[in-house]
Coordinates of C-alpha atoms (C1' of nucleotides) in Angstrom, one line a residue:
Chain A
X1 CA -10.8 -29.8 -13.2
X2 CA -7.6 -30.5 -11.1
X3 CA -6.9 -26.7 -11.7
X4 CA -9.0 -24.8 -8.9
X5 CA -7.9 -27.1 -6.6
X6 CA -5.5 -24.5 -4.7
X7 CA -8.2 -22.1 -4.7
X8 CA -10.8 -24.5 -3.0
X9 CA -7.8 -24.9 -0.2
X10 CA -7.2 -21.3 -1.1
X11 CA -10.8 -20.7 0.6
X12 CA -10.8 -23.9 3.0
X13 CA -8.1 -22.5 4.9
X14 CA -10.3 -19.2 6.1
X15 CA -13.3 -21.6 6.3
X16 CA -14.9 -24.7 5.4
X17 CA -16.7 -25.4 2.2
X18 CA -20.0 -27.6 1.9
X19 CA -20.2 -30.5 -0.3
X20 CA -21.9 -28.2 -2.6
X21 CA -20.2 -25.4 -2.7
X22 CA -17.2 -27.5 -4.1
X23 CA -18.8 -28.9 -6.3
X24 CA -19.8 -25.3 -7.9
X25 CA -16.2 -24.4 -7.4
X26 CA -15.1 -27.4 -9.4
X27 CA -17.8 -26.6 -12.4
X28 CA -15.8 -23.7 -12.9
X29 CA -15.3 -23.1 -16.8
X30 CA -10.9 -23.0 -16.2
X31 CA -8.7 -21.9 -18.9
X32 CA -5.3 -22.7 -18.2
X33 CA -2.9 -20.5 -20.0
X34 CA 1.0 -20.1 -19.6
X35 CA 2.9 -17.1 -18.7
X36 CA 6.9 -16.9 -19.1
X37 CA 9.1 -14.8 -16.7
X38 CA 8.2 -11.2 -17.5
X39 CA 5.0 -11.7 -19.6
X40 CA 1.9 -9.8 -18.6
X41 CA -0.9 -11.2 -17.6
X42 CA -3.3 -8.1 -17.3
X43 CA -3.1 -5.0 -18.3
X44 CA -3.4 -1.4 -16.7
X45 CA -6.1 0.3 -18.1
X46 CA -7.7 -2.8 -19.4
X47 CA -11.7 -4.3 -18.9
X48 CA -11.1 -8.0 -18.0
X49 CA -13.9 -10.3 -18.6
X50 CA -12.5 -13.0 -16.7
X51 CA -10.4 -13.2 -13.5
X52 CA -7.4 -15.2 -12.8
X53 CA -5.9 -17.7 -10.2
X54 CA -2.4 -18.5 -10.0
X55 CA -1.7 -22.2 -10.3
X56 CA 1.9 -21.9 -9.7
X57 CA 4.7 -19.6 -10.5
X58 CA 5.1 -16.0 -8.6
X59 CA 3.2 -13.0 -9.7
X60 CA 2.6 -9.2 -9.2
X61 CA 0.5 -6.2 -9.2
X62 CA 2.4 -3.4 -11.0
X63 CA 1.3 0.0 -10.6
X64 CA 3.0 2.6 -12.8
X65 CA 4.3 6.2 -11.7
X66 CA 5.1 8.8 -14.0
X67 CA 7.0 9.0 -16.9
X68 CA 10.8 8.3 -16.4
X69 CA 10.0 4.1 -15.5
X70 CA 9.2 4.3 -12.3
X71 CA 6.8 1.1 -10.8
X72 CA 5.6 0.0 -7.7
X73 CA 4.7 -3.5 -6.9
X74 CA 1.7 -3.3 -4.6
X75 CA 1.5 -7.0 -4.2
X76 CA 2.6 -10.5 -4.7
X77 CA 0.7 -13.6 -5.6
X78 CA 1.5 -17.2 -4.9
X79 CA -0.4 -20.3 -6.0
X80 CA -4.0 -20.2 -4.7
X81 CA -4.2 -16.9 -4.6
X82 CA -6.6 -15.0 -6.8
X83 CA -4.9 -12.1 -8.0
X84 CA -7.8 -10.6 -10.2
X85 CA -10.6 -10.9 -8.7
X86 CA -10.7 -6.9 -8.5
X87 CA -11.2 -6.8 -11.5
X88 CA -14.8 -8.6 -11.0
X89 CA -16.2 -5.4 -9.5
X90 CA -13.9 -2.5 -10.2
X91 CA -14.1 -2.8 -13.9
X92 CA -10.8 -1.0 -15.2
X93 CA -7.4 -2.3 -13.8
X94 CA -6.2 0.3 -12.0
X95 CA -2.4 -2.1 -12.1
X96 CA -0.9 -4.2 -14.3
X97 CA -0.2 -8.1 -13.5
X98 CA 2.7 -9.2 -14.5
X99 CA 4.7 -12.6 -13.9
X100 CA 7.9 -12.8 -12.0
X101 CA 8.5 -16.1 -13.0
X102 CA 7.2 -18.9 -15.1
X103 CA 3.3 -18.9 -14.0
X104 CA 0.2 -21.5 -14.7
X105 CA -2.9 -19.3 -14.4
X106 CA -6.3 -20.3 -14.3
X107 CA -9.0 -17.8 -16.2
X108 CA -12.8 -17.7 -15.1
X109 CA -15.4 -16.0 -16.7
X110 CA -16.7 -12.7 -14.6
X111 CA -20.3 -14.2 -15.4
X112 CA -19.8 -17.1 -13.8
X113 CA -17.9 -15.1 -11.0
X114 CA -20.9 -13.4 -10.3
X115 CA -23.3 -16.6 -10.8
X116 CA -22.2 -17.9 -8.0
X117 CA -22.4 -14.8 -5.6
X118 CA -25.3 -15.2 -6.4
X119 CA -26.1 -18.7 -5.9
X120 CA -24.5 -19.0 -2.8
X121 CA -23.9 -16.0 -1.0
X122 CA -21.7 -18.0 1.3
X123 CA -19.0 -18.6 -1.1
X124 CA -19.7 -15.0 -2.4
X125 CA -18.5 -13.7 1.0
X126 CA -15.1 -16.0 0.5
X127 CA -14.2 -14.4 -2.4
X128 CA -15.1 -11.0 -1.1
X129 CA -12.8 -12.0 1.8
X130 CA -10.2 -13.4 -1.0
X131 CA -9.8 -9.4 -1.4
X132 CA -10.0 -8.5 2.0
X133 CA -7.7 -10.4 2.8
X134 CA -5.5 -8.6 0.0
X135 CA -6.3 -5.5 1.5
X136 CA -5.0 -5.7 4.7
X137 CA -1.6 -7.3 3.1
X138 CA -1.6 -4.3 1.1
X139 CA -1.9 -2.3 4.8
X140 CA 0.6 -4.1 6.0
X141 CA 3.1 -3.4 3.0
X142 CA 2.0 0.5 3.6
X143 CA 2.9 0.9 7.1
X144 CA 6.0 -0.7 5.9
X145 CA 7.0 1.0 3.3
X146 CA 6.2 4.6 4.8
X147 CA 7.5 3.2 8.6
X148 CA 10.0 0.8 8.8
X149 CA 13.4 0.8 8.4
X150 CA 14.5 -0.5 5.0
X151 CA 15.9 -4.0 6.7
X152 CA 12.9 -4.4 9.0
X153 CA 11.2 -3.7 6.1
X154 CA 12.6 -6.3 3.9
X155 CA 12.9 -8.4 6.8
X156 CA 8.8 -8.2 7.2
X157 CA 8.4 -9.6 4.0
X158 CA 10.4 -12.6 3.8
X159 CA 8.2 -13.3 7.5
X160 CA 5.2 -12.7 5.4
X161 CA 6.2 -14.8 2.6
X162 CA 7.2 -17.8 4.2
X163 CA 3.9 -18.2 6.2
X164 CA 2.0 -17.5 2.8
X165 CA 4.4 -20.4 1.0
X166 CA 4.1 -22.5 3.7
X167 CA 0.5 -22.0 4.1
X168 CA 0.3 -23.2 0.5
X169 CA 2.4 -26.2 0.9
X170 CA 5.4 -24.2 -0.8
X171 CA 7.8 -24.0 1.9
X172 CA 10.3 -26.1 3.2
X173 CA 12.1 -26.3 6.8
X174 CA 12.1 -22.5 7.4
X175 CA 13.2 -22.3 3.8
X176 CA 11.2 -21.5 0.0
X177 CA 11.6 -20.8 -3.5
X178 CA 11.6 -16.9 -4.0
X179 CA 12.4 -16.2 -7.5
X180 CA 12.6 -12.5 -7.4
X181 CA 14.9 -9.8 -8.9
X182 CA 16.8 -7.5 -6.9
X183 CA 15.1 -4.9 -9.2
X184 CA 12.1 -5.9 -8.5
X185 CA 12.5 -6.7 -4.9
X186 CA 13.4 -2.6 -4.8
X187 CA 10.3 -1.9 -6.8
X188 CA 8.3 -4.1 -3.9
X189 CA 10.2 -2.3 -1.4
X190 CA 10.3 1.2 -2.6
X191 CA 14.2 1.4 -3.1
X192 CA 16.1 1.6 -5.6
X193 CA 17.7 -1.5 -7.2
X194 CA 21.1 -0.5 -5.6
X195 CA 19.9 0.3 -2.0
X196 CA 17.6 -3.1 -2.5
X197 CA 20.9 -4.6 -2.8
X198 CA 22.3 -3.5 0.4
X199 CA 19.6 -3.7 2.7
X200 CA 19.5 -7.4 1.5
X201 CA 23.2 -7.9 2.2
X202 CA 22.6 -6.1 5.5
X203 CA 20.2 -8.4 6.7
X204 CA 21.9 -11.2 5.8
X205 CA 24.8 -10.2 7.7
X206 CA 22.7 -10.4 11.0
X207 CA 22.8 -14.1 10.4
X208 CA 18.8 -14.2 10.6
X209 CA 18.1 -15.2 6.7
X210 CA 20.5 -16.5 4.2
X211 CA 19.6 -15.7 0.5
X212 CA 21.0 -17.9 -2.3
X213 CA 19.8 -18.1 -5.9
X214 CA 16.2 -18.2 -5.3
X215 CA 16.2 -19.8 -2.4
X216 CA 15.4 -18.2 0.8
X217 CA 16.5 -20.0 4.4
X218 CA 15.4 -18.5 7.7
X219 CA 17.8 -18.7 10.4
X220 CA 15.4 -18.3 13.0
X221 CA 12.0 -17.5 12.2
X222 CA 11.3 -15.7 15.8
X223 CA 14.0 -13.4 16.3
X224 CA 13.5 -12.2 12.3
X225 CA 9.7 -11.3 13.4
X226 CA 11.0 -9.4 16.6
X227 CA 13.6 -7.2 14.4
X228 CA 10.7 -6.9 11.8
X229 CA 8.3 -6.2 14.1
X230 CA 5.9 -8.6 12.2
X231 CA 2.7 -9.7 13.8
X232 CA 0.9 -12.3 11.5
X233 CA -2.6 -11.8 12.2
X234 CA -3.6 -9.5 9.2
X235 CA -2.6 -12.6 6.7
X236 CA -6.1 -14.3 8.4
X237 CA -4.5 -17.7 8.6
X238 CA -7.0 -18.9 11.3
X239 CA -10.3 -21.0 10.1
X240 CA -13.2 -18.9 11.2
X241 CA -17.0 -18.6 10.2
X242 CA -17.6 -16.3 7.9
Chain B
X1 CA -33.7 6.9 9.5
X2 CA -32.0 9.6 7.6
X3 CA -28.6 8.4 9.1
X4 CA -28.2 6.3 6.0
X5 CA -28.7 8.7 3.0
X6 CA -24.7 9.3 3.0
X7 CA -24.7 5.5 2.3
X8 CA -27.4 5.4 -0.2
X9 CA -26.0 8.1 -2.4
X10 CA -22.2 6.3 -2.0
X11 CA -23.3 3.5 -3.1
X12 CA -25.4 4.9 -5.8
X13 CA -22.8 6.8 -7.4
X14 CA -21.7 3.6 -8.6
X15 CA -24.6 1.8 -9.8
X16 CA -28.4 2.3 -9.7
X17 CA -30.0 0.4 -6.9
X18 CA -33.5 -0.6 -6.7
X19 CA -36.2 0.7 -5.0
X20 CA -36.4 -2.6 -2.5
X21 CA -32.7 -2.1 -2.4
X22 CA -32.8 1.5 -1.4
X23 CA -36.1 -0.2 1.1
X24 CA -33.8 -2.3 2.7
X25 CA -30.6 -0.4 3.3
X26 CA -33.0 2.2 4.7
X27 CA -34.2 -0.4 7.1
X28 CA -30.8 -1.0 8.7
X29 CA -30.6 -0.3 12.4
X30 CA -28.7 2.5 12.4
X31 CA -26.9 3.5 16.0
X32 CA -25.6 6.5 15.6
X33 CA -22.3 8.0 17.5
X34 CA -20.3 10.9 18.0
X35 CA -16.6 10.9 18.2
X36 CA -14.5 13.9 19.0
X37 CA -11.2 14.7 17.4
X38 CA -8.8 12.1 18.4
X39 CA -11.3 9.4 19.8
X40 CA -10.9 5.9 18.2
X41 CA -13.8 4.6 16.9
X42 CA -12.5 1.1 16.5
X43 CA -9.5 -0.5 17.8
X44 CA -6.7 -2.4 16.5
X45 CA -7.0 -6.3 17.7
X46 CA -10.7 -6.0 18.8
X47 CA -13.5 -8.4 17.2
X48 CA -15.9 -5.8 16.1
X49 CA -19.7 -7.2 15.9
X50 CA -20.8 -4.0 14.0
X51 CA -19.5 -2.2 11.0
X52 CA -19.0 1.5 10.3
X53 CA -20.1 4.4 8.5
X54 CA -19.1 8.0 8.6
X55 CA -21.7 10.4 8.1
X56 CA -19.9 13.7 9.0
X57 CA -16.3 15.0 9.7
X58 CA -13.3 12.9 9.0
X59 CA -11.6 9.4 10.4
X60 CA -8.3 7.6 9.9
X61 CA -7.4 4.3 9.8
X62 CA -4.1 4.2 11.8
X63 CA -1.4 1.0 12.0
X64 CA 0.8 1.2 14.6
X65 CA 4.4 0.2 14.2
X66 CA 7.6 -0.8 16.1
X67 CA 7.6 0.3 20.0
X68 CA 8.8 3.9 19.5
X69 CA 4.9 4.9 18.6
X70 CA 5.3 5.2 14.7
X71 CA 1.9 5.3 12.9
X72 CA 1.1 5.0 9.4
X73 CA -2.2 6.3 8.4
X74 CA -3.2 4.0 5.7
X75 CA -6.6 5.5 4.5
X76 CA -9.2 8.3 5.4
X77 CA -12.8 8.3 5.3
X78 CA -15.1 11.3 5.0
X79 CA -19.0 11.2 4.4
X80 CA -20.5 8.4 3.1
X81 CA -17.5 6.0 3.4
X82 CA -18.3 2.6 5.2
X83 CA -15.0 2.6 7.0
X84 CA -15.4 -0.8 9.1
X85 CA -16.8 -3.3 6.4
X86 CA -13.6 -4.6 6.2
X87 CA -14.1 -6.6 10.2
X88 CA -17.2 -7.9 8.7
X89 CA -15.4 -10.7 7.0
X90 CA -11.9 -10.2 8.5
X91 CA -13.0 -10.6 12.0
X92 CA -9.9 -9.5 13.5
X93 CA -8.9 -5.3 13.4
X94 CA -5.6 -5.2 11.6
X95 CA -5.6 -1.6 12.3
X96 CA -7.8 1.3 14.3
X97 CA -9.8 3.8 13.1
X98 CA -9.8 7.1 14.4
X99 CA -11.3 10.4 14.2
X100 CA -9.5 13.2 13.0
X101 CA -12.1 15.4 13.5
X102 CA -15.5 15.1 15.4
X103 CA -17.1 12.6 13.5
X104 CA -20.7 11.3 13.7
X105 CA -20.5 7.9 12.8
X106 CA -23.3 5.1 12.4
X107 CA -22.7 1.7 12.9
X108 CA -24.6 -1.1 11.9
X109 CA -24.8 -5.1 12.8
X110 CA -22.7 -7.6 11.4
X111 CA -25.8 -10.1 11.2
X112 CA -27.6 -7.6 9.5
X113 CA -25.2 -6.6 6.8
X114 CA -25.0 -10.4 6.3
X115 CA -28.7 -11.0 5.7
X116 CA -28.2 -8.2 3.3
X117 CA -25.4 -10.2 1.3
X118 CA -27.3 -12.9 0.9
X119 CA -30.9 -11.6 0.5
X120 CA -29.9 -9.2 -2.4
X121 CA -26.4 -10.5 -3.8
X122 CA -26.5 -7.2 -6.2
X123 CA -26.5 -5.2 -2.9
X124 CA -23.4 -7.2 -1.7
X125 CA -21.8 -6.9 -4.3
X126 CA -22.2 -3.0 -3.8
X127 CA -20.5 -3.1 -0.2
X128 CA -18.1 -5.7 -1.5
X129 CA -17.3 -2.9 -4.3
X130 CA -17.0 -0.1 -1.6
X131 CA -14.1 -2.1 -0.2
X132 CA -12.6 -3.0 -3.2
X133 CA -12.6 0.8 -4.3
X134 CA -10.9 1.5 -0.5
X135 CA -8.3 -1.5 -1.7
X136 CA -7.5 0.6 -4.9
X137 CA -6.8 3.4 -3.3
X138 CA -4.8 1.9 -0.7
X139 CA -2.7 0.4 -3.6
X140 CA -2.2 4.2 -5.2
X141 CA -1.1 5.4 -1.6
X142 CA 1.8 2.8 -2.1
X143 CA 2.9 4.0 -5.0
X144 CA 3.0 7.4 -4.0
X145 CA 4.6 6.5 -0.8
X146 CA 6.9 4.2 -2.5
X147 CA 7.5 6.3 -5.3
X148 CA 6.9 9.8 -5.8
X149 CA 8.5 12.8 -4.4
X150 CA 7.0 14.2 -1.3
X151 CA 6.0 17.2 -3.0
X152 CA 4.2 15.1 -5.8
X153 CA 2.9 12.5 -2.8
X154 CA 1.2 15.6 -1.3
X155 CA 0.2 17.2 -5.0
X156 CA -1.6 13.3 -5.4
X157 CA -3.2 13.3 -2.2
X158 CA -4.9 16.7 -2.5
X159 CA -6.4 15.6 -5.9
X160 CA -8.0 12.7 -4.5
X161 CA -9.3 14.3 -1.5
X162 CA -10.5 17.0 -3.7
X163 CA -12.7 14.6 -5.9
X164 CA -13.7 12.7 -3.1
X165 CA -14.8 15.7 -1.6
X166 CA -16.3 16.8 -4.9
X167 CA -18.6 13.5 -5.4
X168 CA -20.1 14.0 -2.1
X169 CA -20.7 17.6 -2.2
X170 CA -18.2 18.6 0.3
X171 CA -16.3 20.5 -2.0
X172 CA -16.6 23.9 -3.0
X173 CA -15.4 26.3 -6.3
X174 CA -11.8 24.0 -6.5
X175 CA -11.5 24.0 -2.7
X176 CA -12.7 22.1 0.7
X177 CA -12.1 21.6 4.2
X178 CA -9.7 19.6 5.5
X179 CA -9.0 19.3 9.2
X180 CA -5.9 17.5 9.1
X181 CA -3.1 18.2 11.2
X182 CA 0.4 18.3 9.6
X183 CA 1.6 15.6 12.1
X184 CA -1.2 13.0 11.1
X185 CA -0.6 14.6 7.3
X186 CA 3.2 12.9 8.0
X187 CA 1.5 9.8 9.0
X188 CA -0.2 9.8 5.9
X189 CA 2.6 10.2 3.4
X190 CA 5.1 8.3 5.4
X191 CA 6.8 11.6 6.4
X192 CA 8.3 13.0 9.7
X193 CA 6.0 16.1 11.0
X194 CA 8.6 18.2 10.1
X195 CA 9.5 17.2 6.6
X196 CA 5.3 17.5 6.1
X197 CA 5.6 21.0 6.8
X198 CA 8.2 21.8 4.4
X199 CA 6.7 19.6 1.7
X200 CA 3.7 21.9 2.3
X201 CA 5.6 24.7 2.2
X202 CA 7.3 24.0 -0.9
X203 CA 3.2 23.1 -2.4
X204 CA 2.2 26.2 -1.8
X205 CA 5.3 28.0 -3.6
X206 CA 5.0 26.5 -6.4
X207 CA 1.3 28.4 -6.6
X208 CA -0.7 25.0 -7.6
X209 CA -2.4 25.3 -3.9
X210 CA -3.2 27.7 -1.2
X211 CA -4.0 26.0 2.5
X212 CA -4.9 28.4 5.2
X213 CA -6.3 26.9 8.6
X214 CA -8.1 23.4 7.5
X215 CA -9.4 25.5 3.5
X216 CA -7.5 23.8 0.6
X217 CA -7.8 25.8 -2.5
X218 CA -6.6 24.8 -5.5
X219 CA -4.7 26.9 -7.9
X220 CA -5.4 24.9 -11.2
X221 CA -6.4 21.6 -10.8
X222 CA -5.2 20.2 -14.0
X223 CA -1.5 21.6 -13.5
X224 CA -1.8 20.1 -9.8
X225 CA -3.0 16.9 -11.5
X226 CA 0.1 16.8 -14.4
X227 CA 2.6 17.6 -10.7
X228 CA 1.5 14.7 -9.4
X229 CA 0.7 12.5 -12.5
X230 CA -2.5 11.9 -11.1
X231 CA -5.0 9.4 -12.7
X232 CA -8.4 9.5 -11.0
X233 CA -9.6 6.3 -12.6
X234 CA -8.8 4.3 -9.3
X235 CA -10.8 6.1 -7.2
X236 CA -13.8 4.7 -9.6
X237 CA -16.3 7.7 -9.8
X238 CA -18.2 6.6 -12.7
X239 CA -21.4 4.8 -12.5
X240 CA -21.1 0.8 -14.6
X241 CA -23.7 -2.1 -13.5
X242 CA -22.0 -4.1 -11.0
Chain C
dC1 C1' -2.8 37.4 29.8
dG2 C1' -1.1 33.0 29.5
dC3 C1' -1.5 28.1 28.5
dG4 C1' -1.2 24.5 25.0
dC5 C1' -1.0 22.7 20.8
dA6 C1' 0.2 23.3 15.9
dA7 C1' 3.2 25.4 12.7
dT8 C1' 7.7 26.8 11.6
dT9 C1' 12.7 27.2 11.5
dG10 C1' 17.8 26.1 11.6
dA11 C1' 21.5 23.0 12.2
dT12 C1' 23.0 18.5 11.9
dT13 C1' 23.0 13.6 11.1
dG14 C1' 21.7 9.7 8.7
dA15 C1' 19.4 7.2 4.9
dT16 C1' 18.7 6.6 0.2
dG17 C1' 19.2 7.7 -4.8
dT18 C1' 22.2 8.2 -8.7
dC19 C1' 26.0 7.4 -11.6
dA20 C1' 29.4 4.6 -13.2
dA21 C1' 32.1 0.6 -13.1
dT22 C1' 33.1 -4.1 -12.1
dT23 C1' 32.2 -8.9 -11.0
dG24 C1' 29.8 -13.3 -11.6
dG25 C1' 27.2 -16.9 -13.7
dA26 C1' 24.2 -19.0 -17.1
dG27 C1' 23.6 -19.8 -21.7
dT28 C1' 25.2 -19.8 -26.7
dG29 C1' 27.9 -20.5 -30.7
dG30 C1' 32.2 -21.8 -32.4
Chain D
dC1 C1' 36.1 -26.6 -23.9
dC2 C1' 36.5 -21.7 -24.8
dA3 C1' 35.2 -17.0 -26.1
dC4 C1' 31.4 -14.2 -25.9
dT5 C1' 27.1 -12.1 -24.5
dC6 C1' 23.6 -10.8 -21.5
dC7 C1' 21.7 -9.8 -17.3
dA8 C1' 21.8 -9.9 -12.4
dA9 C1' 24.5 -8.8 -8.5
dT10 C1' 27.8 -6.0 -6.4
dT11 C1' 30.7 -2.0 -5.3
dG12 C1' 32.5 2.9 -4.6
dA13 C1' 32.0 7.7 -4.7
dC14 C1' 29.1 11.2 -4.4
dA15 C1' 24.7 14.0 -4.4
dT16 C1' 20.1 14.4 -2.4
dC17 C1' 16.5 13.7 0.5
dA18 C1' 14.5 13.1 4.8
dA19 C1' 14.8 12.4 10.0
dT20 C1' 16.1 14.2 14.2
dC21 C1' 17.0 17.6 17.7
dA22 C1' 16.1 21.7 19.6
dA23 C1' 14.1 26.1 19.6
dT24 C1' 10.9 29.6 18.4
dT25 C1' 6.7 31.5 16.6
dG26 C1' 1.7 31.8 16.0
dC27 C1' -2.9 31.3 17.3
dG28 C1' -7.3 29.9 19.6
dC29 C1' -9.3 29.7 23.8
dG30 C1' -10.4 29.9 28.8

DNA sequence: CGCGCAATTGATTGATGTCAATTGGAGTGG
DNA sequence: CCACTCCAATTGACATCAATCAATTGCGCG
């Protein structure tokens, strides 16, 4: 099963994995399903049975508010990141997951989830910290959303992004692939689709970032931190026992 | 060690626990604190060894951003919430957590809650939930943040507060205290003191609440609930094996 | 009584949303 | 290859919302 190989770097990256415990990762039942552009991959309101793992592709949380359209995308998944494990413990989907672009997700039985909790309390604890680790990005988007202006703002997630992609392998030289709609970049942001739009031009008339297609180029990956005021350490990229 | 029943009966109001699970959490060293209003109970960069539980009065956990002293208040905790089990795996603070009012606050091991995780996985799985529930309602903060009027943010707030309040049995006939000062109440909803107030103001004149000293009373919950198109199935008050 | 902090107010500026076009580019059928 | 369609990106004008600045009021407490 070549398919939870970015979620055993996924969890090698916060800490390393026994012979064993990789092996019980790799045992894991995987059914690889397909998701175009748009599709949704789990629904608000729904009881999953099984959580998912992004392969490849970009995805979201989607939380919806009230009853003229509004949405809010509380997060943003890459590959190797499990986006449902929540699910696991919290029962109802509180959000909706939806794919940005094309995805390969990877579904694994709750059961088997909670087997190896179980099992190996060790790897239990990665997961857990899988969505800890969420948590604290989710913190991070808060403070920005309620605190920063809308270019710092904007300018904190592209920071964020790039060390996730490049984390992953995903990134090039101070450049990656962000497939995202201005639309929904607002609904990430909190703006409108309009205002999304100029904050983005605004920022790339500083000359830190240039933005074309999908593709996303830092100009200089320091002085974009100091004007978004970004401080990496709640992403957890350090190795550490846990 | 009595310190511990607000724990028990959190966790308990999600799933029945055992009576050796019940045995062991009662068996935690407990060290219990008091913090007075404004004291910071844990701090933002520090490597905590133990984690945290309130017992009495109300914390915060505050982000601090930019250099002009911005805070966002990205969750509070009242009785029976285990604030801190997010350092137990993260290791790092990515935020502080402060009292709001006096607080008595127990805090427990690292090594302990551990041996816990891995000598009854069901019981992790219970702490890992209590996180997971503080994740979901981190993510409906966003959205209201992001996405609702102030007046609605506020509306959304006070229902969750009230049934938070309400499980515990903090809550009295629709109403309960809430020491909150309308300067932190702006860090909460991403708001400048000032525009608090008058969000507050324009609340209470619409008749859904009263709020006199730190005594919320509300008018009619279910109107206050269709103002703010609040859902309380995030905050996860029903009881499911987990 | 007076200090100090929280709450409140008014005036003004700045940021953001909304509405309504327009432009641009990719894909499609002729 | 061109006309056409669709959707994303962009723009301008305008209306609202919210932040800021600067007082002032209210209240608990020594």
């Amino acid at each position: 099963m070549t398919t939870v190989v970015p979620l055993i770097r996924a969890l090698e990256r916060r800490d390393d994995l026994s012979a064993d415990e990789r092996v019980l990762l790799e045992q894991l039942p995987a059914r690889t399903r397909k998701f175009s552009k748009g599709q949704e991959m789990v629904a608000q309101g729904s009881r999953p049975r099984e959580s998912c793992l992004v392969v490849s592709g970009l995805a979201a949380r989607v939380q919806h508010v009230g009853d003229e359209g509004r949405r809010q995308i509380t997060a943003l998944h890459i590959a190797g990141d499990f986006v449902d494990l929540h699910s696991l413990l919290l029962k109802v989907m509180d959000h909706s997951v939806v794919a940005l672009a094309n995805c390969d997700v990877v579904f694994t039985p709750h059961e088997r989830l909670l087997d190896i909790t179980t099992r190996t309390p060790h790897l239990g604890r990665l997961l857990w910290l899988s969505t800890l680790i969420d948590a604290a990005i989710q913190r991070a988007w808060m403070s920005s959303i309620g605190r920063r202006s809308s270019a710092a703002q904007l300018a904190h997630l592209i920071c964020e992004m790039y060390l996730r992609m490049e984390a992953v392998g995903l990134a090039g030289e101070l450049s990656f692939d962000f497939p995202i709609t201005q639309h929904e970049l607002g609904d990430t942001l909190g703006l409108s689709t309009v205002h999304a739009n100029r904050t983005l031009q605004e920022l790339r008339a500083t000359g830190l970032l240039k933005w074309q297609g999908s593709l996303v180029t830092i100009a200089d990956f320091d002085r974009l931190a100091a004007f978004a005021d970004f401080d990496a350490t709640y992403l957890n990229l350090s190795k550490e026992p846990r």
